[in-house]
Coordinates of C-alpha atoms and ligand atoms in Angstrom, one line a residue:
X7 CA -5.3 -2.4 18.8
X8 CA -5.8 -0.9 14.2
X9 CA -5.1 -3.2 11.9
X10 CA -4.2 -1.2 8.9
X11 CA -4.0 -2.6 5.4
X12 CA -1.3 -0.5 3.3
X13 CA -0.1 -0.1 -0.3
X14 CA 2.3 2.7 -1.0
X15 CA 1.7 7.0 -1.1
X16 CA -2.6 6.9 -0.3
X17 CA -1.8 4.7 2.7
X18 CA 1.6 6.4 4.4
X19 CA -0.7 9.6 4.6
X20 CA -3.8 7.7 5.7
X21 CA -1.7 6.7 8.4
X22 CA 0.0 9.8 9.1
X23 CA -3.9 11.1 10.4
X24 CA -4.4 7.7 11.9
X25 CA -1.0 8.5 14.3
X26 CA -2.4 11.8 14.9
X27 CA -5.5 10.2 16.9
X28 CA -4.5 7.0 18.8
X29 CA -1.7 6.0 19.6
X30 CA 1.9 4.4 17.1
X31 CA 2.1 1.7 19.3
X32 CA -1.2 0.8 18.7
X33 CA -1.4 0.6 15.0
X34 CA -0.2 -2.5 12.9
X35 CA 0.2 -1.6 8.9
X36 CA 0.1 -5.1 7.0
X37 CA 2.1 -3.6 3.6
X38 CA 1.7 -4.2 0.2
X39 CA 5.5 -6.7 -1.6
X40 CA 4.2 -7.3 -4.2
X41 CA 6.2 -4.0 -5.5
X42 CA 9.5 -4.7 -4.7
X43 CA 11.8 -5.4 -7.3
X44 CA 16.3 -6.0 -6.7
X45 CA 17.6 -2.7 -8.7
X46 CA 21.6 -2.3 -9.2
X47 CA 21.8 -5.9 -7.1
X48 CA 19.5 -4.7 -5.1
X49 CA 15.9 -5.3 -2.7
X50 CA 14.1 -2.7 -3.5
X51 CA 10.8 -2.6 -1.1
X52 CA 8.8 1.1 -2.2
X53 CA 5.8 1.2 -0.5
X54 CA 7.1 -0.1 3.4
X55 CA 10.1 3.0 2.6
X56 CA 7.3 5.3 1.3
X57 CA 4.9 4.3 4.9
X58 CA 8.3 4.4 6.6
X59 CA 10.1 7.4 5.5
X60 CA 6.7 9.1 5.8
X61 CA 5.7 8.3 9.4
X62 CA 8.9 9.4 10.3
X63 CA 8.7 12.7 8.7
X64 CA 11.5 12.4 6.4
X65 CA 9.8 11.9 3.1
X66 CA 9.9 13.6 0.1
X67 CA 6.4 15.4 0.3
X68 CA 5.9 16.4 -3.6
X69 CA 6.2 12.6 -4.8
X70 CA 5.4 10.6 -1.5
X71 CA 8.2 8.4 -2.3
X72 CA 11.6 9.2 -1.9
X73 CA 13.6 10.9 0.9
X74 CA 13.4 14.6 1.0
X75 CA 16.5 16.8 0.1
X76 CA 18.0 14.1 -1.2
X77 CA 21.0 14.0 -3.7
X78 CA 21.9 11.3 -6.7
X79 CA 25.0 10.9 -7.2
X80 CA 25.2 7.4 -7.5
X81 CA 23.0 7.0 -9.7
X82 CA 24.2 9.6 -12.1
X83 CA 27.5 7.2 -11.7
X84 CA 25.9 4.3 -12.1
X85 CA 24.6 6.0 -14.9
X86 CA 27.7 6.6 -16.4
X87 CA 29.5 3.0 -15.8
X88 CA 25.9 1.8 -18.4
X89 CA 23.6 0.4 -15.7
X90 CA 20.3 1.1 -16.2
X91 CA 18.8 4.4 -14.2
X92 CA 14.8 5.1 -15.0
X93 CA 14.3 3.9 -11.3
X94 CA 14.8 7.2 -9.0
X95 CA 16.9 6.3 -6.1
X96 CA 18.9 9.0 -3.9
X97 CA 22.5 9.3 -2.2
X98 CA 20.0 8.3 1.7
X99 CA 17.8 6.0 0.3
X100 CA 20.5 4.2 -1.1
X101 CA 21.8 3.6 2.4
X102 CA 18.6 1.3 2.5
X103 CA 18.3 -0.4 0.1
X104 CA 22.3 -1.7 1.0
X105 CA 21.9 -2.3 4.6
X106 CA 18.8 -4.2 3.3
X107 CA 20.1 -5.9 0.8
X108 CA 22.9 -7.3 3.5
X109 CA 20.5 -8.3 6.4
X110 CA 18.5 -9.8 4.1
X111 CA 21.6 -12.3 2.4
X112 CA 23.1 -12.4 5.9
X113 CA 19.8 -14.2 6.7
X114 CA 17.2 -11.7 8.1
X115 CA 13.6 -11.7 7.3
X116 CA 11.9 -8.8 5.3
X117 CA 10.4 -8.4 8.6
X118 CA 13.0 -8.8 10.4
X119 CA 15.3 -6.4 8.6
X120 CA 11.7 -3.3 8.5
X121 CA 10.7 -3.4 11.6
X122 CA 14.6 -2.6 12.9
X123 CA 14.6 0.2 9.8
X124 CA 11.3 1.2 11.1
X125 CA 12.8 1.1 15.3
X126 CA 15.9 3.1 13.7
X127 CA 13.5 5.9 12.4
X128 CA 11.4 6.3 15.8
X129 CA 8.9 4.5 14.3
X130 CA 5.9 3.1 17.2
X131 CA 4.2 1.8 14.3
X132 CA 4.6 -1.8 13.8
X133 CA 5.3 -2.3 9.5
X134 CA 5.3 -5.6 8.6
X135 CA 5.6 -6.9 5.2
X136 CA 2.9 -8.8 4.1
X137 CA 4.7 -11.8 4.0
X138 CA 9.2 -12.5 4.0
X139 CA 8.5 -14.9 1.1
X140 CA 9.2 -13.2 -3.0
X141 CA 5.8 -11.6 -4.9
X142 CA 6.3 -9.9 -7.9
X143 CA 2.6 -7.9 -9.5
X144 CA 3.8 -7.8 -13.2
X145 CA 0.2 -6.6 -16.0
X146 CA -0.6 -8.4 -18.6
X147 CA 0.1 -6.1 -22.5
X148 CA 0.4 -6.1 -25.8
X149 CA 4.7 -5.8 -25.1
X150 CA 4.1 -9.8 -22.4
X151 CA 4.1 -9.4 -18.9
X152 CA 5.6 -6.3 -17.1
X153 CA 7.3 -6.1 -13.1
X154 CA 4.8 -3.4 -11.6
X155 CA 7.9 -1.0 -11.5
X156 CA 8.4 -1.8 -15.4
X157 CA 4.7 -1.1 -16.3
X158 CA 4.9 2.1 -13.9
X159 CA 8.0 4.3 -13.4
X160 CA 10.2 2.2 -17.4
X161 CA 7.2 2.3 -19.6
X162 CA 4.9 5.4 -17.9
X163 CA 1.8 2.8 -17.8
X164 CA 1.6 3.7 -21.7
X165 CA 1.3 -0.1 -22.2
X166 CA -2.9 -1.4 -22.7
X167 CA -2.9 -3.0 -19.4
X168 CA -5.1 -6.9 -19.8
X169 CA -4.3 -8.6 -17.0
X170 CA -2.7 -8.2 -13.7
X171 CA -1.5 -11.3 -11.8
X172 CA 0.9 -12.0 -8.3
X173 CA 3.5 -14.8 -9.2
X174 CA 4.8 -16.3 -6.8
X175 CA 1.7 -15.2 -4.3
X176 CA 0.4 -18.9 -3.6
X177 CA 3.5 -19.8 -2.0
X178 CA 4.2 -17.4 0.3
X179 CA 3.3 -17.9 3.9
X180 CA 1.5 -14.5 5.6
X181 CA 4.6 -12.8 7.4
X182 CA 4.7 -13.0 11.6
X183 CA 2.7 -11.5 13.1
X184 CA 0.7 -10.7 10.4
X185 CA -2.6 -13.2 11.0
X186 CA -1.8 -12.8 15.2
X187 CA -2.7 -9.3 13.9
X188 CA -6.2 -9.4 11.5
X189 CA -7.1 -12.0 14.7
X190 CA -6.6 -9.8 17.5
X191 CA -7.7 -6.6 15.9
X192 CA -10.6 -4.3 17.0
X193 CA -10.6 -2.4 14.2
X194 CA -9.4 -3.2 10.0
X195 CA -8.9 -0.5 7.9
X196 CA -8.1 -1.3 4.1
X197 CA -6.5 2.1 3.5
X198 CA -7.1 4.5 0.7
X199 CA -4.6 2.2 -1.8
X200 CA -4.9 0.6 -5.4
X201 CA -7.8 -1.9 -4.4
X202 CA -5.9 -4.5 -7.5
X203 CA -2.3 -4.1 -6.9
X204 CA -1.9 -2.9 -3.2
X205 CA -4.4 -4.4 -0.7
X206 CA -5.4 -7.4 -4.4
X207 CA -1.5 -8.0 -3.4
X208 CA -2.3 -8.7 0.5
X209 CA -5.6 -10.5 0.3
X210 CA -4.1 -12.9 -2.1
X211 CA -2.1 -13.9 0.4
X212 CA -3.2 -17.8 1.7
X213 CA -4.5 -16.9 5.1
X214 CA -5.4 -12.8 4.7
X215 CA -9.0 -12.1 3.6
X216 CA -10.2 -15.2 5.4
X217 CA -8.2 -14.2 9.1
X218 CA -10.2 -10.8 7.8
X219 CA -13.9 -12.4 7.2
X220 CA -14.1 -14.4 9.9
X221 CA -12.0 -11.6 12.1
X222 CA -14.8 -10.3 14.8
X223 CA -13.4 -7.0 14.4
X224 CA -15.0 -4.1 11.7
X225 CA -13.9 -4.1 8.4
X226 CA -14.2 -0.5 7.5
X227 CA -12.1 0.4 3.8
X228 CA -11.5 4.2 2.4
X229 CA -12.5 4.3 -1.5
X230 CA -9.4 5.5 -3.1
X231 CA -11.0 6.4 -6.2
X232 CA -13.3 10.0 -5.3
X233 CA -15.9 11.2 -8.9
X234 CA -14.2 8.1 -10.6
X235 CA -10.7 9.0 -10.7
X236 CA -7.7 8.2 -8.5
X237 CA -6.1 9.9 -6.4
X238 CA -2.7 9.5 -7.3
X239 CA -1.5 6.3 -9.4
X240 CA -2.0 4.1 -11.6
X241 CA -5.8 2.6 -10.6
X242 CA -8.4 3.6 -13.7
X243 CA -6.4 1.9 -16.0
X244 CA -5.7 -1.5 -13.9
X245 CA -9.1 -1.7 -12.9
X246 CA -10.1 -2.0 -15.6
X247 CA -7.6 -4.8 -17.1
X248 CA -9.6 -7.0 -13.8
X249 CA -13.2 -5.8 -15.0
X250 CA -13.8 -3.2 -12.4
X251 CA -15.8 0.1 -12.5
X252 CA -13.6 2.9 -11.5
X253 CA -15.7 4.2 -9.4
X254 CA -16.3 3.5 -5.6
X255 CA -19.2 0.5 -7.4
X256 CA -16.4 -1.2 -8.3
X257 CA -13.7 -0.9 -5.0
X258 CA -17.2 -1.7 -3.1
X259 CA -17.0 -4.4 -5.5
X260 CA -14.0 -5.3 -5.1
X261 CA -14.1 -5.5 -1.9
X262 CA -17.7 -7.2 -1.1
X263 CA -17.0 -9.7 1.2
X264 CA -14.5 -8.4 3.2
X265 CA -15.5 -4.9 4.2
X266 CA -18.5 -3.9 5.9
X267 CA -18.2 -0.1 5.4
X268 CA -16.5 2.2 2.7
X269 CA -15.6 5.6 3.5
X270 CA -17.0 7.3 0.6
X271 CA -16.2 11.2 -1.1
X272 CA -18.6 13.1 -0.8
X273 CA -18.7 14.2 -4.6
X274 CA -19.7 10.8 -4.9
X275 CA -22.8 11.3 -1.6
X276 CA -25.1 10.6 -4.6
X277 CA -23.9 7.1 -5.2
X278 CA -23.7 6.1 -1.3
X279 CA -27.4 4.3 -1.7
X280 CA -26.7 2.8 -4.2
X281 CA -24.0 0.8 -2.5
X282 CA -26.1 0.6 -0.2
X283 CA -28.6 -1.0 -2.2
X284 CA -25.5 -3.6 -2.7
X285 CA -24.7 -4.4 0.3
X286 CA -21.9 -2.5 2.1
X287 CA -22.5 0.5 4.1
X288 CA -21.1 3.8 3.2
X289 CA -20.0 6.8 5.2
X290 CA -19.7 9.9 3.1
X291 CA -17.4 12.4 3.8
X292 CA -14.0 14.2 2.2
X293 CA -11.6 12.1 1.7
X294 CA -9.0 14.1 -0.5
X295 CA -6.0 14.1 2.7
X296 CA -4.3 17.3 1.7
X297 CA -2.2 18.8 5.2
X298 CA -1.9 17.6 8.8
X299 CA -5.6 18.9 9.5
X300 CA -7.6 16.8 6.3
X301 CA -5.1 13.6 7.4
X302 CA -6.5 13.5 11.1
X303 CA -10.7 14.0 9.9
X304 CA -10.1 11.1 7.9
X305 CA -8.5 8.9 10.0
X306 CA -11.0 9.9 12.8
X307 CA -14.1 9.6 10.0
X308 CA -13.1 6.2 8.5
X309 CA -12.7 4.7 13.1
X310 CA -15.7 6.3 13.4
X311 CA -17.9 3.8 10.7
X312 CA -15.5 1.3 12.3
X313 CA -17.9 1.6 15.2
X314 CA -21.3 2.4 14.3
X315 CA -21.0 -0.1 11.2
X316 CA -23.5 -3.0 10.7
X317 CA -21.8 -6.4 9.9
X318 CA -21.9 -6.5 5.9
X319 CA -19.8 -8.7 5.3
X320 CA -19.5 -12.9 3.9
X321 CA -18.8 -16.6 6.1
Ligands
FO1_5 N1 7.8 6.4 -8.5 C1 8.3 6.8 -9.7 O1 7.2 7.5 -10.2 N2 9.1 6.9 -10.0 C2 10.6 6.9 -9.8 O2 11.6 6.9 -10.3 C3 10.9 5.7 -8.5 C4 11.6 5.3 -7.2 C5 10.7 5.4 -6.2 C6 12.4 4.9 -5.9 C7 11.7 4.8 -4.7 C8 10.7 4.1 -4.2 O3 10.9 4.1 -2.7 C9 9.5 4.6 -4.8 C10 9.9 4.8 -5.2 N3 8.6 5.3 -6.7 C11 8.9 5.5 -8.0 C12 7.7 4.9 -6.5 C13 7.2 3.6 -6.4 O4 7.5 3.3 -7.7 C14 5.5 3.1 -6.2 O5 5.6 4.7 -6.1 C15 5.3 1.7 -5.8 O6 5.8 0.9 -5.9 C16 3.8 2.3 -5.8 O7 2.9 2.5 -4.0

């Protein structure tokens, strides 16, 4: 079994490659829920939906989130009625949030809802929220603490990011199956997601980091940073906010003690030796995922790196 720690778009694209290489049923994706937020009274789980829609083949390919060819009639009417509509929820996407909220109110857990939805959409990969308990990623800015979606989407990351916190994480329990999957994993992969607000959140759930460190499986991370910049999203200001350099060095230091090997892009090949000296094994390959063939190649290279990795993490 391969366990993948996943954020949103980067992780979803990586998983699209992985399902070309190993049977989907042998993959467990543990997904960040710190980005979850209530909009119009509905529970929205962006990263879970991004992963599920992508693997179901219905994601909007240009945005990487939402559903392809979706319409926004509901949002227009909500705006007419005076609602805040800065978070763009399409009509079909809203069905997911309506049904999720209905089931949560009926007593289902987020794990149960997530599993039911991925089955309904014929996704073979087991998709698990990191926790069924609420965790909210917040960014410290000069205007105060902002929920991650307010920081990123409502205010378009225009505020200086000064710090990051995961509200509720100390009390959050790993969702059922999460620690068990990590213990049983043959390979653990950290997807090319934001190391601070996607993977950092998952690692902060009590028990998760320890389960990874204690696992006998190789742990491999794919850098979301190429040549000093993220492929997508606000990783740069958020890495700086927690004192990390925006480079593969910053990614390696964020994951030090947790991973054995870091997969970096050819563009960063000159830093490979530096990283090895600092105590992490390195595999260099082309990590930009444009089409299906490149996604597949990255998945293969990542599994190869895991197979040949020396154990570098600490107990
Ligand atoms: N990202 C945006 O930049 N603007 C949006 O309006 C937006 C809406 C949205 C709706 C559903 C969903 O599942 C994701 C959505 N995202 C949107 C993406 C999301 O904010 C982030 O990319 C993730 O939370 C980070 O992985």
